[in-house]
Amino acid sequence: MKSSRKSSPMWNHFEERAQDTKAKCKYCGSLVSYTGGSTGNLLRHMKTQHITIPLDVKRQDVNISINNISVGEENTTVNEEHPIPSTSRDSPSTSSANMKGICRLNADIKNYFTKPLSMAKNKQLDEQLLKMIVKEYQPFSLVEDGEFQKFVHMLCPNYKLPTRKTLSNTILQTCYVESIQKVKENVKLAPAICLTMNSWTSINNESFLAVTAHFIDSATQLKTFLLDCSKLDASHTSSELCKQIKRIASEWEITNKIVAIVTDNAFNIVGGVHESGFRSLTYFAHSLNLVVKKGLDEIKFVLEKVKRIVEHFKRSSSALSTLHKMQNQMKLPNLKLKQDVATRWNSTFDMLTRIQKNKEPLLSTVGLLQLPEEFKLNPKEWEIIDHSINALVVFNAITVEISAETTVSASKITVLAKFLSKHVNSLLEQTAVPKEVKNMCQIFKQEIHKRFFALESNELISQSVFLDPKFKRKGFTPEKFNAVKTAVEKKKIAGFNLPQQNDKEVVDKKR
């Protein structure tokens, strides 16, 4: 009976269960009875629930017809495309011409035989095709493109591309179920989890909420998984967001594992986290973005003039062509001007940096095209741009550092905030800095102190700095360090007890 089960093609689609007489479908996870060893129920399930999946990979019938081949006693004749010279039976050896003809014929005959792919290999190719379509944002209709079909056939003639319907209705669903199961297994093993939440509105005016989990696994590797990305039809009130948080935590069974939820500075989403009973932290990068944007208002008149210049060269192809010619004459790289984006302050820094690099060819191009005064930057405005870039370069570097996806960043927040404050204070002490840039730096100083210096008293942030061997004592004043050390030694952090050792021993062990 065992061998009959294995020989049935149904077992390519089902898994046997040792504890009962039910088989588990590999596609939908349903349990189907096969009492008595019969696979009739399994076949019925496949035909009704997964009609797009081929039930068996059969050997391809190969019909080979070779015309104009006649074998006589003394010679063999093949068609004109592959002639084989006459060969005598009594000849002790075959000539080289005869051997070439026979080898050519054998090679051509082999082309008629195609070995079918195994079910495992076919499934692997289907899943890789789906991953490519999903990750590269390709349409499912790609499999219907004639040139793509030819390309795949040249790579693997035995692989038959799935239809668009099979991809979207069967393979996608199967991969989704498998991915969910893998994520659940990883999340279940996590001792503590931090969530990040973000909501946005699409170009179709539809609102969405995304929740991502971050944790460190047993191999001390940072893991990140998207737990939920759902459409929000209700109003974005704190109560509604609180319901969503509790729903997601319950579905993934992580209610008792959530250490904190990181969000932006929107009042409704911060309020929703507080209502749900979890601790809340704000994105450092988002807060830093608000700090910089408020300070940039002090040089707004220069930024608006730079924007007009960039927009002109973006709209006018002749002006851009003249700029490139001027760059070539000066033996400089052909760098286009960059436009800033309202939602990302870094783009303003990129815009100023790019126009500074193009200063000489830009001045020559503006003069050659005889553009109005509104497209000309005077020496004082160029000076403001130079000093503004000098002030913003550190903010840009910290934004890039804190936005890393593969490293933990909570322990860096207070240290980076202190470094920013020191950088701004040094600029305020310089006499050569223009008044407008000093006013901008003064705003930076106030906002940094307002938004970041209170974080040193935050329990999660201070303990993160203490446990980071890169900072440890350097992240605090002596009084604050001793207080944090005492608090850490009295409680469990992320599921383990801190060993009672001196600071040097702890740092050495962590390294």
Short mmCIF file of C-alpha atoms in Angstrom, two decimals:
data_model
loop_
_atom_site.label_atom_id
_atom_site.label_comp_id
_atom_site.label_asym_id
_atom_site.label_seq_id
_atom_site.Cartn_x
_atom_site.Cartn_y
_atom_site.Cartn_z
CA MET A 1 0.00 0.00 0.00
CA LYS A 2 2.86 2.36 0.79
CA SER A 3 4.40 2.00 -2.63
CA SER A 4 1.08 2.63 -4.36
CA ARG A 5 0.71 5.89 -2.54
CA LYS A 6 4.14 7.08 -3.58
CA SER A 7 3.55 6.12 -7.17
CA SER A 8 0.40 8.22 -7.44
CA PRO A 9 1.00 11.68 -8.95
CA MET A 10 -1.29 13.13 -6.27
CA TRP A 11 1.55 12.90 -3.75
CA ASN A 12 3.37 15.58 -5.73
CA HIS A 13 0.72 17.97 -4.39
CA PHE A 14 0.01 16.57 -0.90
CA GLU A 15 1.96 15.72 2.23
CA GLU A 16 1.33 12.53 4.21
CA ARG A 17 0.51 12.85 7.90
CA ALA A 18 1.73 10.08 10.19
CA GLN A 19 -0.89 10.66 12.88
CA ASP A 20 -4.03 10.14 10.77
CA THR A 21 -5.35 9.24 7.33
CA LYS A 22 -5.52 12.79 6.05
CA ALA A 23 -3.17 14.49 3.62
CA LYS A 24 -2.23 18.19 3.69
CA CYS A 25 -2.52 20.18 0.47
CA LYS A 26 0.75 21.95 -0.34
CA TYR A 27 -1.10 24.91 -1.88
CA CYS A 28 -3.95 25.79 0.48
CA GLY A 29 -3.12 23.69 3.58
CA SER A 30 -6.47 21.85 3.56
CA LEU A 31 -6.65 18.37 5.08
CA VAL A 32 -8.17 15.78 2.72
CA SER A 33 -9.02 12.19 3.69
CA TYR A 34 -7.51 9.24 1.80
CA THR A 35 -9.01 6.36 3.81
CA GLY A 36 -8.12 2.95 2.45
CA GLY A 37 -5.20 4.29 0.47
CA SER A 38 -7.39 5.71 -2.28
CA THR A 39 -6.33 9.06 -3.74
CA GLY A 40 -9.71 9.80 -5.29
CA ASN A 41 -10.50 12.52 -2.75
CA LEU A 42 -7.10 14.09 -3.38
CA LEU A 43 -7.75 14.13 -7.13
CA ARG A 44 -11.20 15.64 -6.58
CA HIS A 45 -9.74 18.38 -4.38
CA MET A 46 -7.17 19.32 -7.01
CA LYS A 47 -9.74 19.42 -9.82
CA THR A 48 -12.15 21.61 -7.87
CA GLN A 49 -9.83 23.87 -5.88
CA HIS A 50 -6.65 24.14 -8.00
CA ILE A 51 -7.80 23.74 -11.57
CA THR A 52 -4.85 25.72 -12.96
CA ILE A 53 -2.20 23.34 -11.59
CA PRO A 54 -1.12 20.47 -13.88
CA LEU A 55 -1.75 17.20 -12.04
CA ASP A 56 1.11 15.26 -13.56
CA VAL A 57 4.20 15.89 -15.65
CA LYS A 58 4.10 13.23 -18.32
CA ARG A 59 6.77 12.23 -20.74
CA GLN A 60 6.48 14.11 -23.94
CA ASP A 61 5.59 12.02 -26.92
CA VAL A 62 8.38 12.25 -29.38
CA ASN A 63 7.58 11.60 -32.99
CA ILE A 64 10.60 11.65 -35.18
CA SER A 65 10.25 11.38 -38.87
CA ILE A 66 13.32 11.51 -41.01
CA ASN A 67 12.51 11.64 -44.66
CA ASN A 68 14.55 10.39 -47.54
CA ILE A 69 16.55 7.86 -45.50
CA SER A 70 17.19 4.54 -47.21
CA VAL A 71 19.54 1.88 -46.00
CA GLY A 72 21.01 -0.48 -48.63
CA GLU A 73 23.44 -3.28 -48.39
CA GLU A 74 26.34 -1.15 -49.52
CA ASN A 75 25.50 2.46 -48.63
CA THR A 76 23.34 4.83 -46.55
CA THR A 77 21.77 8.00 -47.93
CA VAL A 78 20.38 10.87 -45.87
CA ASN A 79 18.50 13.98 -46.93
CA GLU A 80 20.31 16.89 -48.50
CA GLU A 81 20.70 18.85 -45.26
CA HIS A 82 22.75 16.12 -43.59
CA PRO A 83 24.35 13.94 -46.27
CA ILE A 84 26.36 10.93 -45.21
CA PRO A 85 28.83 9.62 -47.76
CA SER A 86 28.61 6.00 -48.82
CA THR A 87 30.39 3.52 -46.58
CA SER A 88 31.38 0.03 -47.51
CA ARG A 89 30.64 -2.75 -45.06
CA ASP A 90 33.95 -4.34 -45.84
CA SER A 91 35.85 -1.14 -45.16
CA PRO A 92 38.12 -1.67 -42.15
CA SER A 93 37.68 1.89 -40.94
CA THR A 94 35.29 4.80 -41.38
CA SER A 95 36.55 7.92 -43.10
CA SER A 96 36.57 11.26 -41.25
CA ALA A 97 33.90 12.61 -43.58
CA ASN A 98 31.63 9.70 -42.74
CA MET A 99 32.18 10.24 -38.99
CA LYS A 100 31.33 13.93 -39.23
CA GLY A 101 28.12 13.13 -41.06
CA ILE A 102 27.07 10.50 -38.51
CA CYS A 103 27.85 12.79 -35.54
CA ARG A 104 25.86 15.59 -37.17
CA LEU A 105 22.89 13.27 -37.63
CA ASN A 106 23.09 12.06 -34.01
CA ALA A 107 23.19 15.65 -32.73
CA ASP A 108 20.14 16.56 -34.79
CA ILE A 109 18.19 13.53 -33.53
CA LYS A 110 19.00 14.42 -29.91
CA ASN A 111 17.35 17.80 -30.43
CA TYR A 112 14.01 16.01 -30.81
CA PHE A 113 14.24 14.56 -27.28
CA THR A 114 13.37 16.81 -24.34
CA LYS A 115 13.70 15.56 -20.80
CA PRO A 116 10.78 16.90 -18.71
CA LEU A 117 11.54 18.97 -15.64
CA SER A 118 10.83 17.51 -12.22
CA MET A 119 7.96 18.93 -10.19
CA ALA A 120 10.42 20.39 -7.67
CA LYS A 121 12.45 22.16 -10.37
CA ASN A 122 9.32 23.43 -12.10
CA LYS A 123 8.01 24.83 -8.80
CA GLN A 124 11.36 26.47 -8.09
CA LEU A 125 11.33 28.23 -11.46
CA ASP A 126 7.71 29.34 -10.99
CA GLU A 127 8.50 30.86 -7.60
CA GLN A 128 11.60 32.63 -8.88
CA LEU A 129 9.58 34.05 -11.75
CA LEU A 130 7.01 35.35 -9.28
CA LYS A 131 9.72 36.91 -7.07
CA MET A 132 11.20 38.68 -10.08
CA ILE A 133 7.78 40.07 -11.09
CA VAL A 134 6.94 41.21 -7.55
CA LYS A 135 10.30 42.69 -6.55
CA GLU A 136 10.90 44.42 -9.87
CA TYR A 137 7.31 45.71 -10.10
CA GLN A 138 6.62 43.89 -13.36
CA PRO A 139 3.06 43.14 -14.55
CA PHE A 140 1.74 39.57 -14.54
CA SER A 141 1.12 40.00 -18.25
CA LEU A 142 4.88 39.69 -18.72
CA VAL A 143 4.41 35.93 -19.20
CA GLU A 144 2.23 36.67 -22.23
CA ASP A 145 4.89 38.76 -23.97
CA GLY A 146 6.15 36.96 -27.05
CA GLU A 147 9.76 38.06 -26.84
CA PHE A 148 9.96 37.13 -23.15
CA GLN A 149 8.54 33.69 -23.96
CA LYS A 150 11.20 33.20 -26.65
CA PHE A 151 13.93 34.28 -24.24
CA VAL A 152 12.79 31.82 -21.56
CA HIS A 153 12.49 29.03 -24.13
CA MET A 154 16.08 29.65 -25.26
CA LEU A 155 17.28 29.48 -21.65
CA CYS A 156 15.27 26.39 -20.72
CA PRO A 157 13.27 24.74 -23.53
CA ASN A 158 11.70 22.24 -21.11
CA TYR A 159 10.18 24.92 -18.87
CA LYS A 160 6.65 25.97 -19.68
CA LEU A 161 5.76 29.43 -18.47
CA PRO A 162 2.70 29.57 -16.22
CA THR A 163 -0.27 31.59 -17.40
CA ARG A 164 -1.12 34.97 -16.01
CA LYS A 165 -4.08 33.46 -14.15
CA THR A 166 -1.98 30.69 -12.63
CA LEU A 167 0.58 33.23 -11.40
CA SER A 168 -1.95 35.50 -9.71
CA ASN A 169 -4.49 32.95 -8.46
CA THR A 170 -2.35 29.96 -7.51
CA ILE A 171 1.40 30.53 -7.29
CA LEU A 172 1.06 33.92 -5.61
CA GLN A 173 -1.36 32.54 -3.03
CA THR A 174 0.92 29.59 -2.31
CA CYS A 175 4.00 31.76 -1.86
CA TYR A 176 2.02 34.15 0.35
CA VAL A 177 0.92 31.34 2.68
CA GLU A 178 4.47 29.98 2.87
CA SER A 179 5.91 33.44 3.58
CA ILE A 180 3.37 34.11 6.34
CA GLN A 181 4.27 30.81 7.97
CA LYS A 182 8.01 31.57 7.86
CA VAL A 183 7.49 35.03 9.38
CA LYS A 184 5.31 33.58 12.15
CA GLU A 185 8.00 31.05 13.01
CA ASN A 186 10.63 33.81 13.23
CA VAL A 187 8.43 36.15 15.25
CA LYS A 188 7.50 33.36 17.65
CA LEU A 189 11.17 32.89 18.58
CA ALA A 190 11.80 36.60 19.17
CA PRO A 191 12.16 37.48 22.88
CA ALA A 192 11.34 41.18 22.35
CA ILE A 193 10.01 43.15 19.39
CA CYS A 194 9.99 46.79 18.35
CA LEU A 195 7.35 47.97 15.89
CA THR A 196 7.48 50.87 13.45
CA MET A 197 4.26 52.38 12.12
CA ASN A 198 3.69 54.65 9.16
CA SER A 199 0.56 55.86 7.42
CA TRP A 200 0.30 57.57 4.05
CA THR A 201 -2.10 58.49 1.28
CA SER A 202 -1.62 57.16 -2.24
CA ILE A 203 -1.98 59.15 -5.45
CA ASN A 204 -5.49 57.66 -5.70
CA ASN A 205 -6.36 59.33 -2.37
CA GLU A 206 -6.48 56.00 -0.52
CA SER A 207 -5.03 55.76 2.99
CA PHE A 208 -2.82 52.91 4.15
CA LEU A 209 -1.18 51.85 7.40
CA ALA A 210 2.00 49.75 7.48
CA VAL A 211 3.44 48.02 10.56
CA THR A 212 6.93 46.50 10.57
CA ALA A 213 8.53 44.33 13.26
CA HIS A 214 12.21 44.55 14.22
CA PHE A 215 14.03 42.19 16.57
CA ILE A 216 17.39 40.52 17.18
CA ASP A 217 17.41 36.76 16.67
CA SER A 218 19.42 34.10 18.49
CA ALA A 219 22.36 34.71 16.12
CA THR A 220 22.37 38.43 17.14
CA GLN A 221 21.23 39.44 13.67
CA LEU A 222 18.74 42.26 13.18
CA LYS A 223 15.58 40.92 11.54
CA THR A 224 12.89 43.02 9.91
CA PHE A 225 9.47 41.79 8.72
CA LEU A 226 6.45 43.66 7.38
CA LEU A 227 3.53 42.41 9.48
CA ASP A 228 0.68 44.37 7.97
CA CYS A 229 -0.08 46.85 5.22
CA SER A 230 -3.80 47.52 5.12
CA LYS A 231 -6.13 50.10 3.70
CA LEU A 232 -7.72 52.51 6.19
CA ASP A 233 -11.26 53.40 5.27
CA ALA A 234 -12.19 54.91 8.65
CA SER A 235 -11.05 58.28 9.97
CA HIS A 236 -7.47 58.40 11.19
CA THR A 237 -8.38 59.06 14.80
CA SER A 238 -6.32 57.88 17.75
CA SER A 239 -9.05 55.39 18.69
CA GLU A 240 -9.12 53.85 15.21
CA LEU A 241 -5.34 53.57 15.09
CA CYS A 242 -5.38 52.02 18.57
CA LYS A 243 -7.78 49.34 17.28
CA GLN A 244 -5.46 48.59 14.37
CA ILE A 245 -2.44 48.25 16.67
CA LYS A 246 -4.26 45.83 18.97
CA ARG A 247 -5.58 43.84 16.02
CA ILE A 248 -2.13 43.36 14.51
CA ALA A 249 -0.54 42.51 17.88
CA SER A 250 -3.27 39.92 18.53
CA GLU A 251 -3.07 38.34 15.06
CA TRP A 252 0.68 37.84 15.35
CA GLU A 253 0.55 36.92 19.06
CA ILE A 254 3.15 39.52 20.05
CA THR A 255 1.15 41.61 22.55
CA ASN A 256 3.46 40.65 25.42
CA LYS A 257 6.63 41.04 23.34
CA ILE A 258 6.29 44.64 22.14
CA VAL A 259 8.93 46.84 23.80
CA ALA A 260 8.06 50.07 21.96
CA ILE A 261 6.35 51.40 18.85
CA VAL A 262 8.24 53.97 16.77
CA THR A 263 6.14 56.49 14.84
CA ASP A 264 6.37 59.91 13.27
CA ASN A 265 5.35 63.07 15.15
CA ALA A 266 1.68 63.09 14.05
CA PHE A 267 -0.58 63.60 17.10
CA ASN A 268 -3.15 61.00 16.05
CA ILE A 269 -0.70 58.15 15.61
CA VAL A 270 1.22 58.99 18.79
CA GLY A 271 -2.10 59.15 20.63
CA GLY A 272 -3.12 55.79 19.18
CA VAL A 273 0.04 54.18 20.55
CA HIS A 274 -0.55 55.67 24.00
CA GLU A 275 -4.17 54.45 24.02
CA SER A 276 -3.03 50.94 23.15
CA GLY A 277 -0.87 50.86 26.28
CA PHE A 278 2.50 50.53 24.53
CA ARG A 279 5.52 52.81 24.86
CA SER A 280 6.02 55.29 22.06
CA LEU A 281 9.16 56.66 20.40
CA THR A 282 9.36 59.11 17.51
CA TYR A 283 11.49 58.68 14.40
CA PHE A 284 14.78 60.47 14.96
CA ALA A 285 15.13 61.08 11.21
CA HIS A 286 11.62 62.56 11.03
CA SER A 287 12.30 64.88 13.97
CA LEU A 288 15.62 65.88 12.42
CA ASN A 289 13.78 66.67 9.19
CA LEU A 290 11.48 69.05 11.10
CA VAL A 291 14.48 70.72 12.75
CA VAL A 292 16.22 71.40 9.44
CA LYS A 293 13.10 72.55 7.58
CA LYS A 294 12.34 75.12 10.27
CA GLY A 295 15.90 76.46 10.14
CA LEU A 296 15.89 76.66 6.31
CA ASP A 297 13.16 79.32 6.51
CA GLU A 298 15.93 81.81 7.43
CA ILE A 299 17.50 81.44 3.96
CA LYS A 300 14.21 80.98 2.11
CA PHE A 301 14.87 83.88 -0.29
CA VAL A 302 18.05 82.19 -1.55
CA LEU A 303 16.41 78.79 -1.85
CA GLU A 304 13.54 80.20 -3.92
CA LYS A 305 15.99 81.83 -6.31
CA VAL A 306 17.96 78.60 -6.68
CA LYS A 307 14.69 76.72 -7.35
CA ARG A 308 13.81 79.13 -10.17
CA ILE A 309 17.20 78.56 -11.78
CA VAL A 310 16.89 74.79 -11.52
CA GLU A 311 13.33 74.82 -12.89
CA HIS A 312 14.44 76.89 -15.89
CA PHE A 313 17.15 74.40 -16.83
CA LYS A 314 14.71 71.53 -16.24
CA ARG A 315 12.13 73.01 -18.62
CA SER A 316 14.41 74.42 -21.31
CA SER A 317 16.29 71.81 -23.34
CA SER A 318 18.30 74.51 -25.14
CA ALA A 319 19.46 76.03 -21.84
CA LEU A 320 20.47 72.58 -20.55
CA SER A 321 22.33 71.87 -23.79
CA THR A 322 24.23 75.17 -23.48
CA LEU A 323 25.12 74.30 -19.87
CA HIS A 324 26.52 70.92 -20.96
CA LYS A 325 28.58 72.56 -23.72
CA MET A 326 30.01 75.00 -21.20
CA GLN A 327 30.85 72.13 -18.83
CA ASN A 328 32.66 70.36 -21.67
CA GLN A 329 34.64 73.46 -22.53
CA MET A 330 35.75 73.78 -18.91
CA LYS A 331 36.52 70.03 -18.81
CA LEU A 332 34.01 69.46 -16.02
CA PRO A 333 31.58 66.52 -15.66
CA ASN A 334 28.11 66.92 -17.20
CA LEU A 335 26.14 67.25 -13.98
CA LYS A 336 22.46 68.14 -14.18
CA LEU A 337 20.93 70.47 -11.63
CA LYS A 338 18.78 68.83 -8.95
CA GLN A 339 15.35 69.94 -7.76
CA ASP A 340 14.35 69.59 -4.12
CA VAL A 341 11.31 67.73 -2.76
CA ALA A 342 9.09 69.20 -0.06
CA THR A 343 8.91 66.02 2.00
CA ARG A 344 12.66 65.38 2.16
CA TRP A 345 15.06 68.04 3.41
CA ASN A 346 18.07 66.11 2.06
CA SER A 347 16.92 67.03 -1.43
CA THR A 348 17.44 70.71 -0.54
CA PHE A 349 20.99 69.91 0.52
CA ASP A 350 21.51 67.99 -2.74
CA MET A 351 20.13 70.93 -4.73
CA LEU A 352 22.52 73.40 -3.09
CA THR A 353 25.49 71.03 -3.42
CA ARG A 354 24.85 70.43 -7.11
CA ILE A 355 24.46 74.12 -7.97
CA GLN A 356 27.68 74.87 -6.06
CA LYS A 357 29.56 72.28 -8.16
CA ASN A 358 28.17 73.89 -11.31
CA LYS A 359 28.96 77.46 -10.23
CA GLU A 360 31.47 78.40 -12.95
CA PRO A 361 29.70 76.84 -15.98
CA LEU A 362 26.36 78.10 -14.64
CA LEU A 363 27.57 81.71 -14.39
CA SER A 364 28.92 81.54 -17.95
CA THR A 365 25.71 79.96 -19.27
CA VAL A 366 23.43 82.53 -17.60
CA GLY A 367 25.54 85.35 -19.07
CA LEU A 368 25.64 83.73 -22.53
CA LEU A 369 21.85 83.22 -22.58
CA GLN A 370 21.30 86.76 -21.20
CA LEU A 371 18.78 85.55 -18.62
CA PRO A 372 16.91 88.08 -16.41
CA GLU A 373 18.21 89.13 -12.98
CA GLU A 374 15.91 86.67 -11.21
CA PHE A 375 18.09 83.84 -12.57
CA LYS A 376 21.36 85.40 -11.39
CA LEU A 377 22.91 84.78 -7.99
CA ASN A 378 24.97 87.68 -6.58
CA PRO A 379 28.23 87.13 -4.61
CA LYS A 380 26.47 87.41 -1.22
CA GLU A 381 23.94 84.74 -2.20
CA TRP A 382 26.75 82.44 -3.33
CA GLU A 383 28.42 83.02 0.04
CA ILE A 384 25.20 82.07 1.84
CA ILE A 385 24.99 78.88 -0.25
CA ASP A 386 28.59 77.94 0.59
CA HIS A 387 28.15 78.41 4.35
CA SER A 388 24.73 76.75 4.34
CA ILE A 389 26.22 73.64 2.76
CA ASN A 390 28.93 73.66 5.42
CA ALA A 391 26.24 73.78 8.11
CA LEU A 392 23.99 71.13 6.53
CA VAL A 393 26.64 68.58 5.59
CA VAL A 394 26.69 67.12 9.11
CA PHE A 395 22.88 66.95 9.22
CA ASN A 396 22.93 65.07 5.93
CA ALA A 397 25.57 62.58 7.12
CA ILE A 398 23.62 61.86 10.32
CA THR A 399 20.37 61.42 8.38
CA VAL A 400 22.03 58.81 6.17
CA GLU A 401 23.57 57.08 9.19
CA ILE A 402 20.34 56.94 11.20
CA SER A 403 18.32 55.68 8.21
CA ALA A 404 20.33 52.45 7.91
CA GLU A 405 18.17 49.31 7.69
CA THR A 406 20.68 46.69 8.85
CA THR A 407 21.92 48.20 12.11
CA VAL A 408 20.29 49.18 15.39
CA SER A 409 20.14 52.98 15.71
CA ALA A 410 18.43 53.72 19.06
CA SER A 411 21.74 53.91 20.94
CA LYS A 412 23.06 56.58 18.55
CA ILE A 413 20.31 59.17 19.05
CA THR A 414 21.54 61.13 22.07
CA VAL A 415 25.18 60.89 20.98
CA LEU A 416 24.38 62.23 17.51
CA ALA A 417 22.18 64.99 18.99
CA LYS A 418 25.11 66.16 21.14
CA PHE A 419 27.41 66.10 18.14
CA LEU A 420 24.91 68.21 16.14
CA SER A 421 24.68 70.72 18.98
CA LYS A 422 28.47 70.99 19.14
CA HIS A 423 28.66 71.48 15.35
CA VAL A 424 26.04 74.26 15.39
CA ASN A 425 27.71 76.04 18.33
CA SER A 426 31.03 76.09 16.49
CA LEU A 427 29.36 77.76 13.48
CA LEU A 428 27.75 80.39 15.71
CA GLU A 429 31.18 81.33 17.06
CA GLN A 430 32.69 81.94 13.60
CA THR A 431 32.77 85.58 12.53
CA ALA A 432 32.94 84.81 8.80
CA VAL A 433 29.52 83.13 8.77
CA PRO A 434 26.84 85.39 7.20
CA LYS A 435 24.06 86.69 9.42
CA GLU A 436 21.38 84.67 7.61
CA VAL A 437 23.26 81.40 8.15
CA LYS A 438 23.86 82.27 11.82
CA ASN A 439 20.12 82.85 12.26
CA MET A 440 19.53 79.42 10.69
CA CYS A 441 22.02 77.81 13.06
CA GLN A 442 20.37 79.52 16.02
CA ILE A 443 17.05 77.89 15.05
CA PHE A 444 18.87 74.55 14.73
CA LYS A 445 20.28 74.93 18.24
CA GLN A 446 16.89 75.67 19.79
CA GLU A 447 15.09 72.84 18.00
CA ILE A 448 17.81 70.28 18.76
CA HIS A 449 17.61 71.08 22.46
CA LYS A 450 13.81 71.03 22.38
CA ARG A 451 13.40 67.71 20.55
CA PHE A 452 16.40 65.59 21.52
CA PHE A 453 17.93 66.49 24.85
CA ALA A 454 14.95 65.17 26.82
CA LEU A 455 15.59 61.75 25.24
CA GLU A 456 18.54 61.20 27.59
CA SER A 457 16.00 60.67 30.36
CA ASN A 458 14.06 58.15 28.28
CA GLU A 459 14.53 54.71 29.81
CA LEU A 460 14.77 52.81 26.52
CA ILE A 461 17.20 55.26 24.91
CA SER A 462 19.49 55.56 27.92
CA GLN A 463 19.67 51.79 28.40
CA SER A 464 20.38 51.34 24.69
CA VAL A 465 23.34 53.74 24.93
CA PHE A 466 24.60 51.99 28.06
CA LEU A 467 24.47 48.53 26.44
CA ASP A 468 26.18 49.70 23.24
CA PRO A 469 29.92 48.95 23.62
CA LYS A 470 30.75 51.80 21.20
CA PHE A 471 29.46 54.44 23.64
CA LYS A 472 28.81 53.12 27.15
CA ARG A 473 30.24 55.72 29.58
CA LYS A 474 30.92 58.23 26.79
CA GLY A 475 27.20 58.62 26.16
CA PHE A 476 26.43 60.19 29.56
CA THR A 477 27.56 62.57 32.18
CA PRO A 478 29.13 60.72 35.17
CA GLU A 479 26.01 61.20 37.33
CA LYS A 480 23.64 60.01 34.61
CA PHE A 481 25.85 57.03 33.78
CA ASN A 482 25.78 55.73 37.36
CA ALA A 483 21.99 56.09 37.50
CA VAL A 484 21.49 54.18 34.26
CA LYS A 485 23.96 51.48 35.31
CA THR A 486 22.08 50.90 38.56
CA ALA A 487 18.75 50.68 36.72
CA VAL A 488 20.09 48.17 34.18
CA GLU A 489 21.63 45.93 36.82
CA LYS A 490 18.31 45.67 38.65
CA LYS A 491 16.18 44.46 35.76
CA LYS A 492 16.21 42.19 32.74
CA ILE A 493 16.93 43.82 29.41
CA ALA A 494 15.70 42.04 26.28
CA GLY A 495 15.44 38.69 28.06
CA PHE A 496 18.88 38.41 29.67
CA ASN A 497 20.53 39.49 32.92
CA LEU A 498 23.48 41.85 32.70
CA PRO A 499 26.50 40.13 34.34
CA GLN A 500 27.91 41.80 37.42
CA GLN A 501 31.28 42.84 36.03
CA ASN A 502 33.23 46.02 35.68
CA ASP A 503 32.78 48.17 32.58
CA LYS A 504 35.96 47.03 30.82
CA GLU A 505 35.07 43.33 31.13
CA VAL A 506 31.56 43.90 29.80
CA VAL A 507 32.87 45.84 26.78
CA ASP A 508 35.50 43.18 26.04
CA LYS A 509 32.92 40.41 26.14
CA LYS A 510 30.53 42.26 23.86
CA ARG A 511 33.30 42.77 21.34
#
